[in-house]
Amino acid sequence: MREESFKFLETYLNNAAPTGFESSGQKLWLDYVKPYIDEYFVDTYGSVVGVINPEAEYKVVIEAHADEIAWFVNYITPEGYIYVRRNGGSDALIAPSKRVNIHTSKGMVKAVFGWPAIHVRKVEQDKAPTMETIFLDCGAGSRQEVEDMGIHVGCVVTFDDELFVMNDKFYVGRALDNRIGGFMIAEVARLLKENGKKLPFGLYIVNAVQEEIGLRGAEMIAHRIKPNLAIITDVTHDTQSPMYEKKTNGDLHCGKGPVLTYGPAVQNNVLNMLIDVAQKNNIPFQRAAATRATGTDTDAFAYSNEGVASALISLPLKYMHTTVETVHKDDIENIIQLYYQFLLQLESGHDFRYLK
């Protein structure tokens, strides 16, 4: 990865952009992608779209989502402890002893998820942390002191963890789900521009908000763009580490390439074209099967408007929805190349319908 790209990735991942509060991350993303696009637009809730060839009738979307899971301040005790509720799929099990940032109008307030010491617990009776038992300590001695810091019910809370490189192979941190996707589609735009490639269709590079609470940003922006084709990128589970069941979660590996998913929302002609492109360009890939839904923004695009031919390219990831989400460098580069090569061979007006 070139140095400038890594610097952007590091800045983008380390910035907090929880669901419903994505604007600071969206600005970083837009500033990076601006040199590679013709124009851009944003919607009311913060999804950002960079456009190449905006006049073209045939519209192709490549998309990722920008939001990360977080917490909301929900209750402040008279003694100054703070109870929270989820913003997205946050995991109470990993919270105790983690450092957090509480975002307030007065600035960032540091806090920790406290937990009773092992010495004072009956360890044999220990139960897993739950939403009812985890709490924040911001160093205050009363509710008034907490409020004087600018903290109130509704303040958003994010983990205080940043990107690092492990064994020169893996990127590790919080919010790789799915700002790493936003990075990859931005890199596709950069490659097209720097290599002087002219596309015969309109390319809409979409960084959508609010995926973690129900694909909401994608749903809104899909109705606005009305694309002919949408390729979505998100993360999926690497199933090689302990406690994963391959019979139910599949046999997927970090480092063995993008994951292409089969399922009702995935249009098979688009999927087959992606497979053909991967094979012709010697890009390794893996296969996965969804059930009723992919659980990604693919579903929102596929079932929007009159139906949009859609497919999903997933990045294998270890330890999803933790602060140590882990992805392999090679998979990132291979997804970027798969997108790039797919777009170069796609003809404007291609009809993906099964029956004509």
Coordinates of N, CA and C in Angstrom, one line a residue, residues 115-336:
W115 N -15.3 -2.4 36.4 CA -15.7 -3.8 36.7 C -15.1 -4.2 38.0
P116 N -15.9 -4.9 38.9 CA -15.4 -5.2 40.2 C -14.2 -6.1 40.1
A117 N -13.2 -5.9 41.0 CA -12.0 -6.7 41.0 C -12.3 -8.2 41.3
I118 N -11.4 -9.1 40.8 CA -11.6 -10.5 41.0 C -11.5 -10.9 42.5
H119 N -10.8 -10.0 43.3 CA -10.7 -10.3 44.7 C -12.0 -10.3 45.4
V120 N -13.0 -9.5 44.9 CA -14.2 -9.3 45.7 C -15.4 -10.0 45.1
R121 N -15.1 -10.7 44.0 CA -16.2 -11.5 43.4 C -16.1 -13.0 43.8
K122 N -17.3 -13.6 43.8 CA -17.3 -15.1 43.9 C -17.2 -15.6 42.5
V123 N -15.9 -15.9 42.1 CA -15.6 -16.2 40.7 C -16.4 -17.4 40.2
E124 N -16.6 -18.4 41.1 CA -17.3 -19.5 40.7 C -18.8 -19.2 40.3
Q125 N -19.3 -18.1 40.7 CA -20.6 -17.6 40.4 C -20.7 -16.5 39.3
D126 N -19.5 -16.3 38.7 CA -19.4 -15.2 37.7 C -20.4 -15.4 36.6
K127 N -21.0 -14.3 36.1 CA -21.9 -14.4 34.9 C -21.3 -13.4 33.9
A128 N -21.6 -13.6 32.7 CA -21.2 -12.7 31.6 C -21.7 -11.3 31.8
P129 N -20.9 -10.3 31.5 CA -21.4 -8.9 31.5 C -22.7 -8.8 30.6
T130 N -23.6 -8.0 31.1 CA -24.8 -7.7 30.3 C -25.0 -6.2 30.3
M131 N -26.0 -5.7 29.5 CA -26.3 -4.3 29.5 C -26.7 -3.8 30.8
E132 N -27.3 -4.6 31.7 CA -27.7 -4.2 33.0 C -26.5 -4.1 34.0
T133 N -25.4 -4.7 33.7 CA -24.3 -4.7 34.7 C -23.1 -3.9 34.2
I134 N -22.9 -3.6 33.0 CA -21.8 -2.7 32.6 C -22.1 -1.2 32.9
F135 N -21.1 -0.5 33.2 CA -21.3 0.9 33.5 C -20.0 1.7 33.2
L136 N -20.1 3.0 33.0 CA -19.0 3.9 32.8 C -18.6 4.7 34.0
D137 N -17.3 4.9 34.2 CA -16.8 5.7 35.3 C -16.0 6.8 34.6
C138 N -16.4 8.1 34.7 CA -15.7 9.2 34.1 C -14.9 10.0 35.2
G139 N -14.8 9.5 36.4 CA -14.0 10.1 37.4 C -14.8 11.1 38.2
A140 N -16.2 11.1 38.0 CA -17.0 12.0 38.7 C -17.5 11.4 40.0
G141 N -17.9 12.3 41.0 CA -18.4 11.8 42.2 C -19.9 12.0 42.4
S142 N -20.5 12.6 41.4 CA -22.0 12.9 41.5 C -22.6 13.1 40.1
R143 N -23.9 13.0 40.1 CA -24.6 13.2 38.8 C -24.3 14.7 38.3
Q144 N -24.3 15.6 39.2 CA -24.0 17.0 38.9 C -22.6 17.2 38.3
E145 N -21.6 16.5 38.8 CA -20.3 16.6 38.3 C -20.2 16.0 36.9
V146 N -20.9 14.9 36.6 CA -21.0 14.3 35.3 C -21.6 15.3 34.3
E147 N -22.7 15.9 34.7 CA -23.4 16.9 33.9 C -22.6 18.1 33.6
D148 N -21.8 18.5 34.6 CA -21.0 19.7 34.4 C -19.9 19.5 33.4
M149 N -19.5 18.2 33.2 CA -18.6 17.9 32.1 C -19.2 18.0 30.7
G150 N -20.5 18.2 30.6 CA -21.2 18.2 29.4 C -21.9 16.9 29.0
I151 N -21.8 15.9 29.9 CA -22.4 14.6 29.6 C -23.9 14.6 30.0
H152 N -24.7 14.1 29.0 CA -26.1 14.0 29.3 C -26.7 12.8 28.6
V153 N -27.9 12.4 28.9 CA -28.5 11.3 28.3 C -28.5 11.6 26.8
G154 N -28.1 10.6 26.0 CA -28.1 10.8 24.5 C -26.7 11.0 24.0
C155 N -25.7 11.4 24.8 CA -24.3 11.5 24.4 C -23.8 10.1 23.8
V156 N -23.1 10.2 22.7 CA -22.6 9.0 22.1 C -21.3 8.6 22.7
V157 N -21.0 7.3 22.8 CA -19.8 6.8 23.4 C -19.1 5.8 22.5
T158 N -17.8 6.0 22.2 CA -17.0 5.1 21.4 C -15.8 4.6 22.1
F159 N -15.4 3.4 21.7 CA -14.2 2.8 22.3 C -13.0 3.6 21.9
D160 N -12.0 3.7 22.7 CA -10.7 4.4 22.5 C -9.7 3.5 22.0
D161 N -9.8 3.0 20.8 CA -8.8 2.0 20.3 C -8.4 2.5 18.9
E162 N -7.2 2.3 18.5 CA -6.7 2.8 17.2 C -6.0 1.7 16.4
L163 N -5.8 2.0 15.1 CA -5.3 1.0 14.1 C -3.8 0.7 14.5
F164 N -3.5 -0.6 14.3 CA -2.1 -1.0 14.3 C -1.9 -2.2 13.3
V165 N -0.6 -2.4 13.0 CA -0.3 -3.5 12.0 C 0.3 -4.6 12.8
M166 N -0.2 -5.8 12.6 CA 0.2 -7.0 13.3 C 0.9 -8.0 12.4
N167 N 2.1 -8.3 12.7 CA 2.9 -9.3 12.0 C 3.1 -8.9 10.5
D168 N 3.1 -7.6 10.2 CA 3.2 -7.1 8.9 C 2.3 -7.7 7.9
K169 N 1.2 -8.3 8.3 CA 0.2 -9.0 7.5 C -1.2 -8.4 7.7
F170 N -1.5 -8.0 8.9 CA -2.9 -7.7 9.3 C -3.0 -6.3 9.8
Y171 N -4.1 -5.7 9.4 CA -4.5 -4.4 10.1 C -5.5 -4.8 11.2
V172 N -5.3 -4.1 12.3 CA -6.1 -4.4 13.5 C -6.6 -3.1 14.1
G173 N -7.9 -3.1 14.5 CA -8.5 -2.0 15.2 C -10.0 -2.0 15.3
R174 N -10.6 -0.9 15.7 CA -12.1 -0.8 15.7 C -12.5 -0.2 14.4
A175 N -13.8 -0.5 14.1 CA -14.5 0.2 13.0 C -14.0 -0.2 11.6
L176 N -13.2 -1.3 11.5 CA -12.9 -1.8 10.2 C -14.2 -2.2 9.5
D177 N -15.1 -2.7 10.3 CA -16.5 -2.9 9.9 C -17.3 -1.6 10.0
N178 N -17.4 -0.8 8.9 CA -16.9 -1.2 7.5 C -16.3 0.0 6.9
R179 N -15.5 0.8 7.7 CA -14.8 1.9 7.0 C -13.7 1.4 6.2
I180 N -13.2 0.2 6.4 CA -12.3 -0.4 5.5 C -12.9 -0.5 4.1
G181 N -14.2 -0.7 4.0 CA -14.9 -0.8 2.7 C -14.9 0.6 2.1
G182 N -15.1 1.7 2.9 CA -15.1 3.0 2.3 C -13.7 3.3 1.8
F183 N -12.6 2.8 2.5 CA -11.3 3.0 2.0 C -11.1 2.3 0.6
M184 N -11.6 1.1 0.5 CA -11.4 0.3 -0.7 C -12.0 1.0 -1.9
I185 N -13.3 1.4 -1.8 CA -14.0 2.0 -2.9 C -13.3 3.4 -3.3
A186 N -12.8 4.1 -2.3 CA -12.1 5.3 -2.6 C -10.8 5.0 -3.4
E187 N -10.1 3.9 -3.1 CA -8.9 3.5 -3.8 C -9.3 3.1 -5.2
V188 N -10.4 2.5 -5.5 CA -10.9 2.2 -6.8 C -11.0 3.5 -7.6
A189 N -11.6 4.5 -7.0 CA -11.7 5.8 -7.7 C -10.3 6.4 -8.0
R190 N -9.4 6.3 -7.1 CA -8.1 6.8 -7.3 C -7.4 6.1 -8.5
L191 N -7.5 4.8 -8.5 CA -6.8 4.0 -9.6 C -7.4 4.4 -11.0
L192 N -8.7 4.5 -11.0 CA -9.3 4.9 -12.3 C -8.8 6.3 -12.8
K193 N -8.7 7.2 -11.9 CA -8.2 8.6 -12.2 C -6.7 8.5 -12.6
E194 N -5.9 7.9 -11.8 CA -4.5 8.0 -12.0 C -4.0 7.2 -13.2
N195 N -4.8 6.1 -13.5 CA -4.5 5.3 -14.7 C -5.1 5.8 -16.0
G196 N -5.9 6.9 -15.8 CA -6.5 7.6 -17.0 C -7.6 6.7 -17.7
K197 N -8.3 6.0 -16.9 CA -9.4 5.1 -17.4 C -10.7 5.9 -17.5
K198 N -11.3 5.8 -18.7 CA -12.6 6.5 -19.0 C -13.7 5.4 -19.0
L199 N -14.6 5.6 -18.1 CA -15.7 4.6 -18.1 C -16.9 5.1 -19.0
P200 N -17.6 4.1 -19.6 CA -18.7 4.5 -20.5 C -20.0 4.6 -19.8
F201 N -20.0 4.6 -18.5 CA -21.2 4.7 -17.7 C -20.9 5.7 -16.5
G202 N -22.0 6.0 -15.8 CA -21.8 6.8 -14.6 C -21.5 5.9 -13.4
L203 N -20.4 6.3 -12.7 CA -20.0 5.5 -11.5 C -20.3 6.3 -10.2
Y204 N -21.1 5.8 -9.3 CA -21.5 6.4 -8.1 C -20.8 5.7 -6.9
I205 N -19.9 6.4 -6.3 CA -19.1 5.8 -5.2 C -19.7 6.2 -3.9
V206 N -20.4 5.3 -3.3 CA -21.4 5.6 -2.2 C -20.8 5.2 -0.9
N207 N -20.7 6.1 0.0 CA -20.3 5.9 1.4 C -21.6 6.2 2.3
A208 N -22.3 5.1 2.6 CA -23.6 5.2 3.2 C -23.5 5.2 4.7
V209 N -24.5 5.9 5.4 CA -24.6 5.9 6.8 C -25.6 4.9 7.3
Q210 N -25.6 4.7 8.6 CA -26.6 4.0 9.4 C -26.9 2.5 8.9
E211 N -25.9 1.8 8.5 CA -26.0 0.4 8.1 C -26.3 -0.4 9.4
E212 N -25.6 -0.1 10.5 CA -25.6 -0.9 11.6 C -26.9 -1.0 12.4
I213 N -27.8 -0.2 12.0 CA -29.2 -0.2 12.7 C -30.3 -0.5 11.6
G214 N -29.9 -1.1 10.5 CA -30.9 -1.6 9.6 C -30.8 -1.2 8.2
L215 N -29.6 -0.9 7.7 CA -29.3 -0.6 6.3 C -30.0 0.7 5.9
R216 N -30.2 1.6 6.8 CA -31.0 2.8 6.5 C -30.4 3.8 5.5
G217 N -29.1 4.0 5.6 CA -28.5 5.0 4.7 C -28.6 4.5 3.3
A218 N -28.3 3.2 3.1 CA -28.4 2.6 1.7 C -29.8 2.6 1.2
E219 N -30.7 2.4 2.0 CA -32.1 2.4 1.6 C -32.5 3.8 1.0
M220 N -32.1 4.9 1.8 CA -32.4 6.2 1.3 C -31.7 6.6 0.0
I221 N -30.4 6.3 0.0 CA -29.6 6.7 -1.2 C -29.9 5.9 -2.4
A222 N -30.3 4.7 -2.3 CA -30.7 3.8 -3.4 C -31.9 4.4 -4.1
H223 N -32.8 4.9 -3.4 CA -34.0 5.5 -4.0 C -33.7 6.8 -4.7
R224 N -32.7 7.5 -4.2 CA -32.3 8.8 -4.8 C -31.5 8.5 -6.1
I225 N -30.5 7.6 -6.1 CA -29.7 7.4 -7.3 C -30.4 6.6 -8.4
K226 N -31.2 5.6 -8.0 CA -31.9 4.7 -8.9 C -30.9 4.1 -9.9
P227 N -30.0 3.3 -9.3 CA -28.9 2.7 -10.2 C -29.4 1.5 -11.0
N228 N -28.7 1.2 -12.1 CA -28.9 0.0 -12.8 C -28.2 -1.2 -12.2
L229 N -27.1 -0.9 -11.5 CA -26.3 -2.0 -11.0 C -25.7 -1.5 -9.7
A230 N -25.5 -2.4 -8.7 CA -24.9 -2.0 -7.4 C -24.0 -3.2 -6.9
I231 N -22.8 -2.9 -6.7 CA -21.9 -3.8 -6.0 C -21.5 -3.3 -4.7
I232 N -21.8 -4.1 -3.7 CA -21.6 -3.7 -2.3 C -20.4 -4.4 -1.7
T233 N -19.7 -3.7 -0.8 CA -18.6 -4.3 -0.1 C -18.9 -4.2 1.4
D234 N -18.7 -5.2 2.1 CA -18.8 -5.3 3.6 C -17.8 -6.3 4.1
V235 N -17.9 -6.6 5.4 CA -17.0 -7.6 6.0 C -17.8 -8.9 6.2
T236 N -17.1 -10.0 6.4 CA -17.7 -11.3 6.8 C -16.8 -12.0 7.7
H237 N -17.3 -13.0 8.3 CA -16.5 -13.7 9.4 C -15.4 -14.6 8.9
D238 N -14.2 -14.3 9.2 CA -13.1 -15.4 9.1 C -13.5 -16.4 10.2
T239 N -13.5 -17.7 9.8 CA -14.0 -18.7 10.7 C -13.0 -19.7 11.1
Q240 N -11.7 -19.3 11.1 CA -10.6 -20.2 11.4 C -10.2 -20.1 12.9
S241 N -10.5 -19.0 13.6 CA -10.1 -18.9 15.0 C -11.0 -19.7 15.8
P242 N -10.6 -20.0 17.1 CA -11.4 -20.8 17.9 C -12.8 -20.3 18.1
M243 N -13.8 -21.2 18.4 CA -15.2 -21.0 18.7 C -16.1 -20.6 17.5
Y244 N -15.6 -20.8 16.3 CA -16.4 -20.6 15.1 C -16.8 -22.0 14.6
E245 N -18.1 -22.1 14.2 CA -18.6 -23.4 13.7 C -18.7 -23.3 12.2
K246 N -17.9 -24.0 11.5 CA -17.8 -24.0 10.1 C -19.1 -24.6 9.4
K247 N -19.7 -25.5 10.1 CA -21.0 -26.1 9.6 C -22.1 -25.0 9.4
T248 N -22.0 -24.0 10.3 CA -23.1 -23.0 10.2 C -22.6 -21.7 9.6
N249 N -21.3 -21.4 9.8 CA -20.7 -20.1 9.4 C -19.8 -20.2 8.2
G250 N -19.6 -21.4 7.6 CA -18.8 -21.5 6.5 C -17.3 -21.6 6.8
D251 N -16.5 -21.9 5.7 CA -15.1 -22.1 5.9 C -14.4 -21.0 5.2
L252 N -14.2 -19.9 5.9 CA -13.6 -18.7 5.3 C -12.3 -18.3 6.0
H253 N -11.4 -17.8 5.2 CA -10.1 -17.5 5.7 C -9.7 -16.1 5.4
C254 N -9.1 -15.4 6.3 CA -8.4 -14.1 6.1 C -7.1 -14.5 5.2
G255 N -6.9 -13.7 4.2 CA -5.7 -14.0 3.3 C -6.0 -14.8 2.1
K256 N -7.2 -15.4 2.0 CA -7.4 -16.2 0.8 C -8.3 -15.6 -0.2
G257 N -8.5 -14.3 -0.1 CA -9.2 -13.5 -1.1 C -10.6 -13.1 -0.7
P258 N -11.2 -12.2 -1.6 CA -12.6 -11.7 -1.4 C -13.6 -12.9 -1.3
V259 N -14.6 -12.6 -0.6 CA -15.7 -13.6 -0.5 C -16.9 -13.2 -1.3
L260 N -17.3 -14.0 -2.2 CA -18.5 -13.8 -3.1 C -19.6 -14.6 -2.6
T261 N -20.8 -13.9 -2.4 CA -21.9 -14.5 -1.7 C -23.0 -14.9 -2.6
Y262 N -23.6 -16.1 -2.4 CA -24.8 -16.5 -3.1 C -26.0 -16.3 -2.2
G263 N -27.1 -15.9 -2.7 CA -28.3 -15.7 -1.9 C -29.3 -15.0 -2.7
P264 N -30.6 -14.9 -2.3 CA -31.7 -14.4 -3.0 C -31.5 -12.9 -3.5
A265 N -30.9 -12.1 -2.6 CA -30.7 -10.7 -3.0 C -29.5 -10.5 -4.0
V266 N -28.7 -11.5 -4.2 CA -27.6 -11.4 -5.1 C -28.0 -11.9 -6.5
Q267 N -27.9 -11.0 -7.4 CA -28.3 -11.3 -8.8 C -27.2 -12.2 -9.4
N268 N -27.7 -13.3 -9.9 CA -26.7 -14.3 -10.3 C -25.9 -14.0 -11.5
N269 N -26.4 -13.2 -12.4 CA -25.6 -12.8 -13.6 C -24.5 -11.8 -13.2
V270 N -24.8 -11.0 -12.2 CA -23.8 -10.1 -11.7 C -22.7 -10.9 -11.0
L271 N -23.1 -11.8 -10.1 CA -22.2 -12.7 -9.4 C -21.3 -13.5 -10.4
N272 N -21.9 -14.0 -11.4 CA -21.1 -14.8 -12.4 C -20.1 -13.9 -13.1
M273 N -20.5 -12.7 -13.4 CA -19.5 -11.8 -14.0 C -18.4 -11.5 -13.1
L274 N -18.7 -11.3 -11.8 CA -17.6 -11.1 -10.9 C -16.6 -12.3 -10.8
I275 N -17.2 -13.5 -10.8 CA -16.4 -14.7 -10.7 C -15.5 -14.8 -12.0
D276 N -16.1 -14.5 -13.1 CA -15.4 -14.5 -14.4 C -14.2 -13.5 -14.4
V277 N -14.5 -12.3 -13.9 CA -13.4 -11.3 -13.8 C -12.3 -11.8 -12.9
A278 N -12.7 -12.3 -11.7 CA -11.7 -12.8 -10.8 C -10.8 -13.9 -11.4
Q279 N -11.4 -14.8 -12.1 CA -10.7 -15.9 -12.7 C -9.8 -15.5 -13.8
K280 N -10.3 -14.6 -14.7 CA -9.4 -14.1 -15.8 C -8.3 -13.3 -15.3
N281 N -8.4 -12.6 -14.1 CA -7.3 -11.8 -13.6 C -6.5 -12.4 -12.5
N282 N -6.7 -13.7 -12.3 CA -6.0 -14.5 -11.2 C -6.2 -13.8 -9.9
I283 N -7.4 -13.4 -9.6 CA -7.7 -12.8 -8.3 C -8.3 -14.0 -7.4
P284 N -7.7 -14.4 -6.3 CA -8.3 -15.4 -5.5 C -9.6 -15.0 -4.9
F285 N -10.5 -15.9 -4.8 CA -11.8 -15.6 -4.1 C -12.3 -16.8 -3.4
Q286 N -13.2 -16.6 -2.5 CA -13.9 -17.6 -1.7 C -15.4 -17.4 -1.9
R287 N -16.2 -18.5 -1.6 CA -17.6 -18.4 -1.7 C -18.3 -18.6 -0.4
A288 N -19.5 -17.9 -0.3 CA -20.3 -18.1 0.9 C -21.7 -18.1 0.5
A289 N -22.6 -18.6 1.4 CA -24.0 -18.7 1.1 C -24.8 -17.9 2.2
A290 N -25.7 -17.0 1.8 CA -26.6 -16.3 2.7 C -27.9 -17.1 2.8
T291 N -28.7 -16.7 3.8 CA -30.0 -17.4 3.9 C -31.0 -16.5 3.2
R292 N -32.0 -16.0 4.0 CA -33.0 -15.1 3.4 C -32.4 -13.7 3.0
A293 N -31.4 -13.3 3.7 CA -30.8 -12.0 3.5 C -29.3 -12.0 3.7
T294 N -28.6 -11.1 3.1 CA -27.2 -11.0 3.3 C -26.9 -10.3 4.6
G295 N -27.8 -9.5 5.1 CA -27.6 -8.7 6.3 C -26.7 -7.5 6.0
T296 N -26.5 -7.1 4.7 CA -25.6 -6.0 4.3 C -26.5 -5.0 3.5
D297 N -25.8 -3.9 3.1 CA -26.5 -3.0 2.2 C -26.9 -3.5 0.9
T298 N -26.4 -4.7 0.5 CA -26.8 -5.4 -0.7 C -28.3 -5.5 -0.7
D299 N -28.9 -5.9 0.4 CA -30.4 -6.1 0.5 C -31.1 -4.8 0.2
A300 N -30.6 -3.7 0.7 CA -31.3 -2.4 0.5 C -31.3 -2.0 -0.9
F301 N -30.2 -2.2 -1.6 CA -30.1 -1.8 -3.0 C -30.9 -2.8 -3.9
A302 N -30.7 -4.1 -3.6 CA -31.4 -5.1 -4.5 C -32.9 -4.9 -4.5
Y303 N -33.5 -4.5 -3.4 CA -35.0 -4.5 -3.3 C -35.5 -3.0 -3.4
S304 N -34.6 -2.1 -3.9 CA -35.1 -0.7 -4.0 C -35.7 -0.5 -5.4
N305 N -36.5 0.6 -5.5 CA -37.1 1.0 -6.7 C -37.8 -0.2 -7.4
E306 N -37.4 -0.5 -8.6 CA -38.0 -1.6 -9.3 C -37.2 -2.9 -9.3
G307 N -36.2 -2.9 -8.4 CA -35.2 -4.0 -8.3 C -33.9 -3.6 -9.0
V308 N -32.8 -3.7 -8.3 CA -31.5 -3.3 -8.8 C -30.6 -4.5 -8.8
A309 N -30.0 -4.9 -10.0 CA -29.1 -6.0 -10.0 C -27.9 -5.7 -9.1
S310 N -27.7 -6.6 -8.1 CA -26.8 -6.3 -7.0 C -26.0 -7.5 -6.7
A311 N -24.8 -7.3 -6.1 CA -23.9 -8.4 -5.7 C -23.1 -7.8 -4.5
L312 N -22.5 -8.8 -3.8 CA -21.8 -8.5 -2.6 C -20.4 -9.0 -2.6
I313 N -19.4 -8.2 -2.4 CA -18.0 -8.6 -2.2 C -17.6 -8.4 -0.8
S314 N -17.3 -9.4 -0.1 CA -17.0 -9.3 1.4 C -15.5 -9.5 1.7
L315 N -15.1 -8.8 2.7 CA -13.7 -8.9 3.2 C -13.7 -9.8 4.4
P316 N -13.0 -10.9 4.4 CA -12.9 -11.7 5.6 C -12.3 -10.9 6.8
L317 N -12.9 -11.1 7.9 CA -12.5 -10.3 9.1 C -12.6 -11.1 10.4
K318 N -11.6 -11.1 11.2 CA -11.6 -11.7 12.5 C -12.2 -10.8 13.6
Y319 N -13.0 -11.4 14.5 CA -13.4 -10.7 15.7 C -14.3 -9.5 15.5
M320 N -15.3 -9.7 14.6 CA -16.3 -8.6 14.3 C -16.9 -8.0 15.5
H321 N -17.1 -6.7 15.5 CA -17.8 -6.0 16.5 C -17.0 -6.0 17.8
T322 N -15.7 -6.1 17.7 CA -14.8 -5.9 18.9 C -13.9 -4.7 18.6
T323 N -13.0 -4.4 19.5 CA -12.0 -3.4 19.2 C -10.7 -3.9 18.5
V324 N -10.7 -5.2 18.2 CA -9.5 -5.8 17.5 C -10.0 -6.5 16.3
E325 N -10.9 -5.9 15.5 CA -11.2 -6.4 14.2 C -10.0 -6.5 13.4
T326 N -9.8 -7.6 12.7 CA -8.5 -7.9 12.0 C -8.8 -8.4 10.6
V327 N -8.0 -7.7 9.6 CA -8.1 -8.1 8.2 C -6.8 -8.2 7.6
H328 N -6.7 -9.0 6.5 CA -5.4 -9.3 5.9 C -5.1 -8.3 4.8
K329 N -3.9 -7.8 4.7 CA -3.5 -6.8 3.7 C -3.9 -7.3 2.3
D330 N -3.6 -8.6 2.0 CA -3.7 -9.1 0.6 C -5.2 -9.1 0.2
D331 N -6.1 -9.4 1.2 CA -7.6 -9.3 0.8 C -8.0 -7.9 0.4
I332 N -7.5 -6.9 1.1 CA -7.8 -5.6 0.8 C -7.4 -5.2 -0.7
E333 N -6.2 -5.6 -1.0 CA -5.7 -5.3 -2.4 C -6.4 -6.1 -3.4
N334 N -6.8 -7.3 -3.1 CA -7.5 -8.1 -4.1 C -9.0 -7.6 -4.3
I335 N -9.6 -7.1 -3.2 CA -10.9 -6.5 -3.4 C -10.9 -5.3 -4.3
I336 N -9.9 -4.4 -4.0 CA -9.7 -3.2 -4.9 C -9.5 -3.6 -6.3

